[in-house]
mmCIF file of C-alpha atoms and ligand atoms in Angstrom:
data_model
loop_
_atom_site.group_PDB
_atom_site.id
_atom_site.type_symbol
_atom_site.label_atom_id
_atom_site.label_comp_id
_atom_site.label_asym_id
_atom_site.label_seq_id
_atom_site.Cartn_x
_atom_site.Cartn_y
_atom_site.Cartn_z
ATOM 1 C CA UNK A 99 17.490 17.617 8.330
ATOM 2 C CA UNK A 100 13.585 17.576 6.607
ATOM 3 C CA UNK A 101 10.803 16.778 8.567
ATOM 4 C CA UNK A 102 8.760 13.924 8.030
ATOM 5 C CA UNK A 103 5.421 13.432 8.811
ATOM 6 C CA UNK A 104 4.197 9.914 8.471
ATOM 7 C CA UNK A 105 0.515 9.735 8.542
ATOM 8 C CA UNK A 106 -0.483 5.655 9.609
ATOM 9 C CA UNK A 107 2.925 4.884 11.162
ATOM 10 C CA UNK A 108 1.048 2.110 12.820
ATOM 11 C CA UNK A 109 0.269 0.773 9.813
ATOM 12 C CA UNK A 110 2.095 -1.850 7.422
ATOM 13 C CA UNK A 111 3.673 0.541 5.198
ATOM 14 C CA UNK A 112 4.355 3.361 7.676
ATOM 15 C CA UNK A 113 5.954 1.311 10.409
ATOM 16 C CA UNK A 114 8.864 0.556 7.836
ATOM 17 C CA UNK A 115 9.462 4.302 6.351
ATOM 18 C CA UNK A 116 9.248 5.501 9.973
ATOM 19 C CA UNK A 117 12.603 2.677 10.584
ATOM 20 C CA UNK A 118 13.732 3.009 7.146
ATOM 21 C CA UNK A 119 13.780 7.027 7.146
ATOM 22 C CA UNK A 120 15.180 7.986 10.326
ATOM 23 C CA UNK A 121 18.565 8.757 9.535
ATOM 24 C CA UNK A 122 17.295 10.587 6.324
ATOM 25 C CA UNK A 123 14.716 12.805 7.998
ATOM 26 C CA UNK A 124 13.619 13.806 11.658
ATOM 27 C CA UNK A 125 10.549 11.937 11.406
ATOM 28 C CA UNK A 126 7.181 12.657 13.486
ATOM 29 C CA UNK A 127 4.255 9.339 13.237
ATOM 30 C CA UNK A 128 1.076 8.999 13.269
ATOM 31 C CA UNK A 129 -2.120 6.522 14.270
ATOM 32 C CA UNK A 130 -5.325 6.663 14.518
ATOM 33 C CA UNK A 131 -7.060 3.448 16.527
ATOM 34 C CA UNK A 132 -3.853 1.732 17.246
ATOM 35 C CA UNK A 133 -1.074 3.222 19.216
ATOM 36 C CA UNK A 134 2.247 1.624 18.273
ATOM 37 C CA UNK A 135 4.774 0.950 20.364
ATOM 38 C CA UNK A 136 7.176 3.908 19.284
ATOM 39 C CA UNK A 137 6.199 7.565 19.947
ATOM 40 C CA UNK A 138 3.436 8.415 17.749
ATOM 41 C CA UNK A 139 0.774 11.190 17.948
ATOM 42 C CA UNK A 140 -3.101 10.959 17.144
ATOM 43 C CA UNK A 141 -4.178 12.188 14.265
ATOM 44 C CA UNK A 142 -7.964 11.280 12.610
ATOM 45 C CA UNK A 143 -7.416 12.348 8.501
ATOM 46 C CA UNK A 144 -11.509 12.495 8.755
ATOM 47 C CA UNK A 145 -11.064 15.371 11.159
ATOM 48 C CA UNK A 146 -9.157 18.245 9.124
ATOM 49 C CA UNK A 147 -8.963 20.630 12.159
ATOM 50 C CA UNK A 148 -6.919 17.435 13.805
ATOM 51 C CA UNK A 149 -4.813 17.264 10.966
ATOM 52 C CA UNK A 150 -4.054 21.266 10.921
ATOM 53 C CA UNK A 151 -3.180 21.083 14.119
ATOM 54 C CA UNK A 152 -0.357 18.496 13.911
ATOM 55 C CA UNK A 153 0.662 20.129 10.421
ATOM 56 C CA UNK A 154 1.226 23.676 12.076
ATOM 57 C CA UNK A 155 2.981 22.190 15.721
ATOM 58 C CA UNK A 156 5.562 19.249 13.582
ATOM 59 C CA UNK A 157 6.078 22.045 10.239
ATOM 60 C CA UNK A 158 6.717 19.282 8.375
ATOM 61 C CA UNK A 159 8.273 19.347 4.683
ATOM 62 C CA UNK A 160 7.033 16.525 3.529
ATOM 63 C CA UNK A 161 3.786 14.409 4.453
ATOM 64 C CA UNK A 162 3.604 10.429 3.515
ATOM 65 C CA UNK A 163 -0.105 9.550 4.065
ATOM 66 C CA UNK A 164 -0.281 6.026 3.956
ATOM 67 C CA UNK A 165 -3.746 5.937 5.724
ATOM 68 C CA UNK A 166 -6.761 4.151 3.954
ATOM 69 C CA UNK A 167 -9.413 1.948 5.252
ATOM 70 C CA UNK A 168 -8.236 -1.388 4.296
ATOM 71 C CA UNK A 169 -9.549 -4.601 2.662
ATOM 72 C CA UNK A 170 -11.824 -4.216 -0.824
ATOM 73 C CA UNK A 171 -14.399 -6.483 0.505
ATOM 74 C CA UNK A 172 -15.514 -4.169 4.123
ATOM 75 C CA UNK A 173 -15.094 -1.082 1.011
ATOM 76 C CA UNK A 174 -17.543 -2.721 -1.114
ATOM 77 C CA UNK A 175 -20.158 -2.969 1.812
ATOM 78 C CA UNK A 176 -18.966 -0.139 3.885
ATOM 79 C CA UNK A 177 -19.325 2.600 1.002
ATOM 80 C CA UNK A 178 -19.974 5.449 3.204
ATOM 81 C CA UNK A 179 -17.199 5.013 5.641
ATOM 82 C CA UNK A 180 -15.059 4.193 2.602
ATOM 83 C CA UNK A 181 -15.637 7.045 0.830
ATOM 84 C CA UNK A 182 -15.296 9.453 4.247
ATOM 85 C CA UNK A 183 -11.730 8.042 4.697
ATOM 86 C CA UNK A 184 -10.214 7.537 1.760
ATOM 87 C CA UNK A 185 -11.336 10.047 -0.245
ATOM 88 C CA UNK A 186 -12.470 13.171 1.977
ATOM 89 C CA UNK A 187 -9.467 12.288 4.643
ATOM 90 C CA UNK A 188 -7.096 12.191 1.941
ATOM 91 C CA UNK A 189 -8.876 15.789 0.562
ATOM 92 C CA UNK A 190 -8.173 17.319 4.015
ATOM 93 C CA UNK A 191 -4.791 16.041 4.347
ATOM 94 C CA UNK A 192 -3.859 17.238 0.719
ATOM 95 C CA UNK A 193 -5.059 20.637 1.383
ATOM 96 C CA UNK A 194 -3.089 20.804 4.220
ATOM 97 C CA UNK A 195 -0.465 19.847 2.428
ATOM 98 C CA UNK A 196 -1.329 22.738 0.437
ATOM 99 C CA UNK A 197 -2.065 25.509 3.176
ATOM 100 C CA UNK A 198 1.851 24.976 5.212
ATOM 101 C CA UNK A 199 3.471 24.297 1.733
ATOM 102 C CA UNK A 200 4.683 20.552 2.233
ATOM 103 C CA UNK A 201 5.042 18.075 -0.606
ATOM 104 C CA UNK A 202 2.436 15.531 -0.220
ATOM 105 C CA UNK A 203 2.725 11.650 -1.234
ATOM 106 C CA UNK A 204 -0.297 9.800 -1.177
ATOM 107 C CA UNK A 205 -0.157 5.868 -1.751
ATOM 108 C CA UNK A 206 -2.518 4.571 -4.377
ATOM 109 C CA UNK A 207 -3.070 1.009 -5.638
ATOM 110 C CA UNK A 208 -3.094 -1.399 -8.416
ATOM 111 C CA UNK A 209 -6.856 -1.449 -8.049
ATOM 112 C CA UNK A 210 -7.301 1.966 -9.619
ATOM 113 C CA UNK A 211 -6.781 -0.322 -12.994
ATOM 114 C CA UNK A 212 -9.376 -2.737 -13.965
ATOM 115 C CA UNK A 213 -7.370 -5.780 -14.909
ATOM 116 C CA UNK A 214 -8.453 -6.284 -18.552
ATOM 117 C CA UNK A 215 -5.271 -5.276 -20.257
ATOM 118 C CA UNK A 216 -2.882 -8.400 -21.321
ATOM 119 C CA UNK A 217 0.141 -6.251 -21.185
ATOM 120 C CA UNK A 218 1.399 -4.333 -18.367
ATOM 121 C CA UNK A 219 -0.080 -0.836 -17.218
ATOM 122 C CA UNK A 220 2.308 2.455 -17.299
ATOM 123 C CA UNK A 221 0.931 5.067 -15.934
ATOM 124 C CA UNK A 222 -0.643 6.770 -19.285
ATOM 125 C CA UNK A 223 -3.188 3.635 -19.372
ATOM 126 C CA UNK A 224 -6.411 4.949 -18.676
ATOM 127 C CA UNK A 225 -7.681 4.298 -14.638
ATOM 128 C CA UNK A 226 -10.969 2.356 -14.462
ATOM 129 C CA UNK A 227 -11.294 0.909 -11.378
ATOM 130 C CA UNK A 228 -13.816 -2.175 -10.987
ATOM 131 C CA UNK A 229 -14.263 -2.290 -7.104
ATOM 132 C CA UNK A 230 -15.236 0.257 -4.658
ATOM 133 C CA UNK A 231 -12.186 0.521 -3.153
ATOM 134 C CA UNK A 232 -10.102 1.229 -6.317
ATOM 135 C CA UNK A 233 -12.772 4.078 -7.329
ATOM 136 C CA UNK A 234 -12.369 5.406 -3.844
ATOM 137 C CA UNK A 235 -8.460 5.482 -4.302
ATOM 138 C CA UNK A 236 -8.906 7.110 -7.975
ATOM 139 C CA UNK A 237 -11.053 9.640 -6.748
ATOM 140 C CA UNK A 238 -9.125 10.354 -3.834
ATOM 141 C CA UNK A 239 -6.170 10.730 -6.580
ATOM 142 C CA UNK A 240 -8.007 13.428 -8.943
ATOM 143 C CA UNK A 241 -8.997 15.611 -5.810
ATOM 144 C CA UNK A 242 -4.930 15.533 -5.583
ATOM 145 C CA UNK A 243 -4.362 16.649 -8.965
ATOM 146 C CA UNK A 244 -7.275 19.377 -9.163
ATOM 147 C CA UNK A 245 -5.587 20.773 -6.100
ATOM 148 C CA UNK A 246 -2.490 21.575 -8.119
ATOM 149 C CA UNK A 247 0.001 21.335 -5.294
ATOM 150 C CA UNK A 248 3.244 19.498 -5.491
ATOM 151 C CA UNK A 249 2.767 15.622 -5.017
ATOM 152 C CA UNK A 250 3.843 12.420 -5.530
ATOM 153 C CA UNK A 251 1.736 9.412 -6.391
ATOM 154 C CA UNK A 252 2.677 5.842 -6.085
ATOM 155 C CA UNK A 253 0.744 3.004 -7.245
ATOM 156 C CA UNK A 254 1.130 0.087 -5.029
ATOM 157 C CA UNK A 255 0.199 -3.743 -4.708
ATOM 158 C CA UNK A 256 0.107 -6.510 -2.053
ATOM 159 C CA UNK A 257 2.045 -4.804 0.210
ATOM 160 C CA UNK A 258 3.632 -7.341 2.787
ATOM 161 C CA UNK A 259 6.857 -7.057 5.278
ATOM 162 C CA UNK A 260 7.707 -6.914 8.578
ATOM 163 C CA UNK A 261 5.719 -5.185 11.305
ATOM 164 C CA UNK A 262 5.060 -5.174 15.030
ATOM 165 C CA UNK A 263 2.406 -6.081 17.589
ATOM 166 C CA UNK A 264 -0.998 -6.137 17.135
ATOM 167 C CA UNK A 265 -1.258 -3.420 15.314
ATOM 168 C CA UNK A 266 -2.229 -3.820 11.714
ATOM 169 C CA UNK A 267 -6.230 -4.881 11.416
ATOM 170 C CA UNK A 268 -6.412 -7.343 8.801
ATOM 171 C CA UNK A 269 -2.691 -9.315 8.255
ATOM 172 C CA UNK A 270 -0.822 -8.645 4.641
ATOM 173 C CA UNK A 271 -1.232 -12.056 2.595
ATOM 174 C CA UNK A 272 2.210 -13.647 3.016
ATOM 175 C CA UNK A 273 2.157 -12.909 6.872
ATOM 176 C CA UNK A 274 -0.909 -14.500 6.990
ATOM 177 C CA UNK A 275 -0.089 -17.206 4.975
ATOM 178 C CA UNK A 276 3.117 -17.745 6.960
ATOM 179 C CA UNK A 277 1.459 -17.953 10.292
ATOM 180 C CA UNK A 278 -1.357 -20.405 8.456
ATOM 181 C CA UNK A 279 1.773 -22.709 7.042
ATOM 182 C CA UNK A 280 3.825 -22.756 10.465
ATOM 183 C CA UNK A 281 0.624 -24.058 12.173
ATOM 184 C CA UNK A 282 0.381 -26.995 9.959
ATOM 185 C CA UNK A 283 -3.432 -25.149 8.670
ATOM 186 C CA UNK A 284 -4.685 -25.888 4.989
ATOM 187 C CA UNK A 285 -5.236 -22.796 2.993
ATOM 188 C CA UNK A 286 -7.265 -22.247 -0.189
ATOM 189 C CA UNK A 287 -5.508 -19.880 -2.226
ATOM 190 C CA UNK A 288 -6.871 -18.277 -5.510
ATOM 191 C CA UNK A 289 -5.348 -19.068 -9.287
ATOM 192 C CA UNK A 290 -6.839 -16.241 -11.284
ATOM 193 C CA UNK A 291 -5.483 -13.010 -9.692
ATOM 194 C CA UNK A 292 -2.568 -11.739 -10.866
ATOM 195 C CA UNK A 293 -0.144 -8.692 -9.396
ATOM 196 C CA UNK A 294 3.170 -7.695 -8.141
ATOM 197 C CA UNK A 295 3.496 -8.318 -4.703
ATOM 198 C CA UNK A 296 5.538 -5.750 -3.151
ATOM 199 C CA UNK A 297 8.153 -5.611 -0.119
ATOM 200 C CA UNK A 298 7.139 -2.304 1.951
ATOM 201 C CA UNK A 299 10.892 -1.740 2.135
ATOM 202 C CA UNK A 300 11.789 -1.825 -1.085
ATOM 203 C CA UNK A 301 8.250 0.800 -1.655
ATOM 204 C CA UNK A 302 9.876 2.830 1.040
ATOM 205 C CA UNK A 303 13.585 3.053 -0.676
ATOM 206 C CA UNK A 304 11.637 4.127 -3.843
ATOM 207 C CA UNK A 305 9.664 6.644 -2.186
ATOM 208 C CA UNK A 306 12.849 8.268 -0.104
ATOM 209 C CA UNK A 307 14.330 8.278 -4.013
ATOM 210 C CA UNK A 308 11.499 10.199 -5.792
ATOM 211 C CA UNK A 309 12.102 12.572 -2.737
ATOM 212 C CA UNK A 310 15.210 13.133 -2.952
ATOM 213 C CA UNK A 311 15.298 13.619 -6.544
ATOM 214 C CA UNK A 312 12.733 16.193 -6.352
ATOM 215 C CA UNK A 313 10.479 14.454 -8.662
ATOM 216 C CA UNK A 314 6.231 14.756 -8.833
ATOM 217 C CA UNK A 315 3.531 12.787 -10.822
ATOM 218 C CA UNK A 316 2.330 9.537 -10.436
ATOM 219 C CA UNK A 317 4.080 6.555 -10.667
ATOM 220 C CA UNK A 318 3.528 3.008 -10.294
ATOM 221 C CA UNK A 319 5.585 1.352 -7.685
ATOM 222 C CA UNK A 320 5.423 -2.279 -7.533
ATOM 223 C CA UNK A 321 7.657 -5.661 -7.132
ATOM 224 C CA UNK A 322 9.305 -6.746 -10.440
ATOM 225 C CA UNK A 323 7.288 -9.709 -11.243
ATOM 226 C CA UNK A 324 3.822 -10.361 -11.950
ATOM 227 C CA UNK A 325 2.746 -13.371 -10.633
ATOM 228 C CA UNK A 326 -0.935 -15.266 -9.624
ATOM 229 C CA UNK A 327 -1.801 -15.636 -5.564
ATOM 230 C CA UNK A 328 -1.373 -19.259 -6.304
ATOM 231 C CA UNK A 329 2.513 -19.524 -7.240
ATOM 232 C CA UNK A 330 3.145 -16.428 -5.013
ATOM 233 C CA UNK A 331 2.341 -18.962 -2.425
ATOM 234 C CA UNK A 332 4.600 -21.576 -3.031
ATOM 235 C CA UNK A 333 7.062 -19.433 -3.347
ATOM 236 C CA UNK A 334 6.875 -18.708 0.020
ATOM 237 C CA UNK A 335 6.825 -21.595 0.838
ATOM 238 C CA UNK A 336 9.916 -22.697 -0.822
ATOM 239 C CA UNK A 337 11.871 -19.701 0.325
ATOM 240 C CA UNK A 338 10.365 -19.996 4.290
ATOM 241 C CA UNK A 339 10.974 -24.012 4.302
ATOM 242 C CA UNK A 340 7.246 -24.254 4.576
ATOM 243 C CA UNK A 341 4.691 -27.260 3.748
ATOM 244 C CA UNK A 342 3.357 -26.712 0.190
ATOM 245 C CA UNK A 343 0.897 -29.559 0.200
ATOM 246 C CA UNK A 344 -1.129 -27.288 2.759
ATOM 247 C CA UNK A 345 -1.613 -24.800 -0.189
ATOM 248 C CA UNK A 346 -5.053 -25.682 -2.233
ATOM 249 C CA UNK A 347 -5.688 -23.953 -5.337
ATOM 250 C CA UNK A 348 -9.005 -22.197 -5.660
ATOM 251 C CA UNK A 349 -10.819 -19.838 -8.268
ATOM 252 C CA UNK A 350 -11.961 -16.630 -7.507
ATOM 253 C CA UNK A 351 -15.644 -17.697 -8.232
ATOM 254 C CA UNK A 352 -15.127 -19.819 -5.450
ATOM 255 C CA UNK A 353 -14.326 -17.653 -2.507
ATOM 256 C CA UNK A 354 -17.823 -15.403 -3.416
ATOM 257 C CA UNK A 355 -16.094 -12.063 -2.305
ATOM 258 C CA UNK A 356 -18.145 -8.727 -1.972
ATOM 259 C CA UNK A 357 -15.489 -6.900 -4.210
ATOM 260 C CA UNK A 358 -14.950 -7.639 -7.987
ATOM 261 C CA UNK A 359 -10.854 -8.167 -8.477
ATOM 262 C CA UNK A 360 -8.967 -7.686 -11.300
ATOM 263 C CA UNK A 361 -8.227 -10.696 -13.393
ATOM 264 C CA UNK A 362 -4.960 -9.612 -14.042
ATOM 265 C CA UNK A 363 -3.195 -6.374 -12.490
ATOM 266 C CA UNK A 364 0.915 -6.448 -13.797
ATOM 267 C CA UNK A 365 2.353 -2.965 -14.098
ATOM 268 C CA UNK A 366 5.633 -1.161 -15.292
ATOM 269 C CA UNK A 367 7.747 -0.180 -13.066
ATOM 270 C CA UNK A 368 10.328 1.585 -15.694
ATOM 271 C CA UNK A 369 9.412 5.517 -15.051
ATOM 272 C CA UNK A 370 9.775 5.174 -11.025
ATOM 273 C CA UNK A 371 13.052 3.101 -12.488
ATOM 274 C CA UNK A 372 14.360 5.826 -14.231
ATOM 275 C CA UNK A 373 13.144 8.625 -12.284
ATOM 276 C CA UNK A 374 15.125 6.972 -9.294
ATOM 277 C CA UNK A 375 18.472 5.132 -10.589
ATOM 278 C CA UNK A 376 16.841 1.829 -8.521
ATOM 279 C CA UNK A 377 15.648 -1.341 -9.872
ATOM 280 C CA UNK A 378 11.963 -2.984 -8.680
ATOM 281 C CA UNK A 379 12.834 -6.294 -6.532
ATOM 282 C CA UNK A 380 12.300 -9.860 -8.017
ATOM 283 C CA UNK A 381 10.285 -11.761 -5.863
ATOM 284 C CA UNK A 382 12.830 -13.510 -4.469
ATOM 285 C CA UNK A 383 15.143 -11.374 -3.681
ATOM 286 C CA UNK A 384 12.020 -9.861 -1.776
ATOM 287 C CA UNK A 385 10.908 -12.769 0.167
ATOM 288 C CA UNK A 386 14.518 -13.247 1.420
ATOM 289 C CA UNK A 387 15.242 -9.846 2.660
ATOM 290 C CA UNK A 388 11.978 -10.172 3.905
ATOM 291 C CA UNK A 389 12.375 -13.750 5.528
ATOM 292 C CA UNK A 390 16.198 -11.990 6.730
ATOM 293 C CA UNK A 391 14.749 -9.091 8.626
ATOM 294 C CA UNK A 392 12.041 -11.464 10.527
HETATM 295 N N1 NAP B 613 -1.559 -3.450 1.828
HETATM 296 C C1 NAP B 613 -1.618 -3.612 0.518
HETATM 297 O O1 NAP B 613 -1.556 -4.735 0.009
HETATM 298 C C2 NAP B 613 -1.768 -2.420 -0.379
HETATM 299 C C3 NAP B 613 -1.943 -2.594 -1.747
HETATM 300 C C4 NAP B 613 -2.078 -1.464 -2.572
HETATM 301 C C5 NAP B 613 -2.029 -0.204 -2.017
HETATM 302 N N2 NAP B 613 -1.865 -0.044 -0.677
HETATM 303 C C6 NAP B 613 -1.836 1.311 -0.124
HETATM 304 O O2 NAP B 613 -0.706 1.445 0.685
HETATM 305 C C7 NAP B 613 -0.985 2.265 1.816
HETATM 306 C C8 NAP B 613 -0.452 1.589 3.066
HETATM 307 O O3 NAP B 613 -1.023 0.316 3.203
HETATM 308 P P1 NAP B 613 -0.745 -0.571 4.494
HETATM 309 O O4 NAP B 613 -1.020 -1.980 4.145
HETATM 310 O O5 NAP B 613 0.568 -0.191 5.090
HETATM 311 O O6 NAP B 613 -1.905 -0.048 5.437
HETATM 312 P P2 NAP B 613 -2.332 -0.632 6.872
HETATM 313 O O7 NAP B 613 -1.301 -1.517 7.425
HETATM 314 O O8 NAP B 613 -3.733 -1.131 6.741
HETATM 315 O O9 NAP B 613 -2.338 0.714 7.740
HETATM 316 C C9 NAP B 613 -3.249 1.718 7.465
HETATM 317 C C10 NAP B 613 -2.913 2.907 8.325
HETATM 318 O O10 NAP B 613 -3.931 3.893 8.097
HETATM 319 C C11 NAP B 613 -4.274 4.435 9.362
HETATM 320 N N3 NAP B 613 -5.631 4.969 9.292
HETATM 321 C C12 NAP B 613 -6.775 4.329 8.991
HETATM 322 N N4 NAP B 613 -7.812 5.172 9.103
HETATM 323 C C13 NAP B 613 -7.298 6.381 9.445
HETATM 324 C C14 NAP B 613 -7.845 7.643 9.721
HETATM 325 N N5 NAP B 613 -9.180 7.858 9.650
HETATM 326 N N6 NAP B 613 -7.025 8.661 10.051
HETATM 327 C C15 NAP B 613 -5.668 8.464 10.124
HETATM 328 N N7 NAP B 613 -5.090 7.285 9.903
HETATM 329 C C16 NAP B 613 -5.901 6.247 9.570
HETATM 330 C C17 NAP B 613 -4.197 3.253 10.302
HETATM 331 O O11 NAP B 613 -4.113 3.728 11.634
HETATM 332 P P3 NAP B 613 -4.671 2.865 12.892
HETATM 333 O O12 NAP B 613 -4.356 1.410 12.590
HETATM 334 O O13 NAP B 613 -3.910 3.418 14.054
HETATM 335 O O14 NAP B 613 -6.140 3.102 12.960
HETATM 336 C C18 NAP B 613 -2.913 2.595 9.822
HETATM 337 O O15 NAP B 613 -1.801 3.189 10.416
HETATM 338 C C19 NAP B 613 -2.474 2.519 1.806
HETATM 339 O O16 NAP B 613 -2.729 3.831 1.373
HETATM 340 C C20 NAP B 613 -3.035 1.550 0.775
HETATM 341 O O17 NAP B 613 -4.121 2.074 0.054
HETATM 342 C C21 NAP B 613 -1.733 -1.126 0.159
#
């Protein structure tokens, strides 16, 4: 069996490949500031003689860093410590990578685009990222590419899903806006950004596919439809039994966030498709495996 290292199994998006990937790989987690409940060893990506020395005692094959510091808006006024984690922890991780000879996948976003297009974005569109965080992400991707190792890069969006304890800092929209609904609490919720919401498990099954199939690049790996935060939310709604009336619709403008967004982020999913033999999730189909496996 390969060996998997998971770097941020504490995280959203780790927590489900470490469940998802056990019986496909003997799998070794990470965290950082939150231990999770399942074993899991420290590791710091800002720290590269932390991360050598997990590297050379697990030997993994592969490393999934799903590790970033989270939320656009602390990026945009946080630059420094932005820029320290996700680009020079994602440098030491990828040479790593590099030095013990282990194919490295590194989880990008939607943000790396800057929204303007009307169609959707394949991967040839040119990156221009119009928040901090996105530029962070983008640079963090081109020190992966100068360093000429073997790689995968996935391009991901509003990640949400199931996950345990206390453990993720800042709650994935619908799980917020779940816990908001079932407590009978008004939300605003804004009209005028656009992406494809993504279930971590279906990101996962795409990921263990591009591995198995030996494949590199970049790819963008999102939900199926592209859809505004707005009518994202009543879907939930509808598919979770929830009260829609709580649900207000707001504009961006009104919210008076640190970080620019996107108006509208909707990307093509057809090379991962084709590079994998699986098909992106509707949203529906999403939120009910989702609402299932709660
Ligand atoms: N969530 C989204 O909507 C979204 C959208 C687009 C792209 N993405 C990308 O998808 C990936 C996974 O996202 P997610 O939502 O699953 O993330 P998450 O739940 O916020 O988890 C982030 C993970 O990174 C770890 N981490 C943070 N700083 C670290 C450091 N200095 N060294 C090592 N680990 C560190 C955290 O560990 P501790 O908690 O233990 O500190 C945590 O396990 C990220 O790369 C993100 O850029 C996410």
């Amino acid at each position: 069996m390969e060996k998997l290292l998971v770097i941020g199994s504490s995280g959203l998006l780790g927590q489900r490949l470490t469940d998802l990937g056990k019986d496909k790989y003997e799998i070794l987690g990470t965290h950082n500031k939150h231990s999770p409940e399942k074993e899991s060893v420290h590791l710091d990506v800002t720290n590269k003689e932390n991360v050598i020395s997990v590297v050379q005692r697990f030997k993994p094959d592969v490393i999934i860093d799903t590790h970033h510091l989270p939320n656009a808006d602390y990026c945009e006024t946080h630059q420094r410590d932005a820029w320290r984690i996700n680009v020079e922890g994602t440098k030491n991780v990828a040479e790593v990578a590099g030095m013990y000879s282990c194919k490295y996948v590194f989880i990008s976003t939607d943000n790396v685009y800057d929204g303007e297009k009307i169609k959707q974005y394949t991967e040839k569109d040119k990156a221009h990222p119009i928040n901090y965080y996105g530029k962070t992400k983008l640079m963090a991707e081109r020190v992966i590419e100068t360093l000429n190792n073997d790689f995968i890069i996935a391009r991901t969006a509003v990640l949400f899903g199931p996950h345990k304890g206390s453990i993720v800092a800042k709650l994935p929209f619908p799980n917020w806006l779940i816990q908001e609904l079932r407590h009978n609490k008004e939300v605003r919720v804004v009209r005028d950004q656009y992406n494809n919401p993504t279930y971590a498990d279906s990101l996962s099954e795409f990921l263990f596919a591009l591995l198995k199939k030996s494949r590199s690049g970049t790819f963008n790996v999102v939900g199926k439809e592209n859809l505004n935060r707005y009518d994202f939310s009543i879907k939930i709604a509808d598919i979770f039994g929830l009260n829609k009336k709580l649900i207000r619709q707001i504009n961006s403008a009104e919210l008076n966030q640190p970080a620019k967004r996107p108006k509208k982020l909707a990307l093509d999913i057809s090379k991962a498709e084709r590079a994998t033999g699986l098909v992106g999730l509707s949203i529906e189909d999403s939120l009910k495996k989702f609402k299932a496996s709660l």
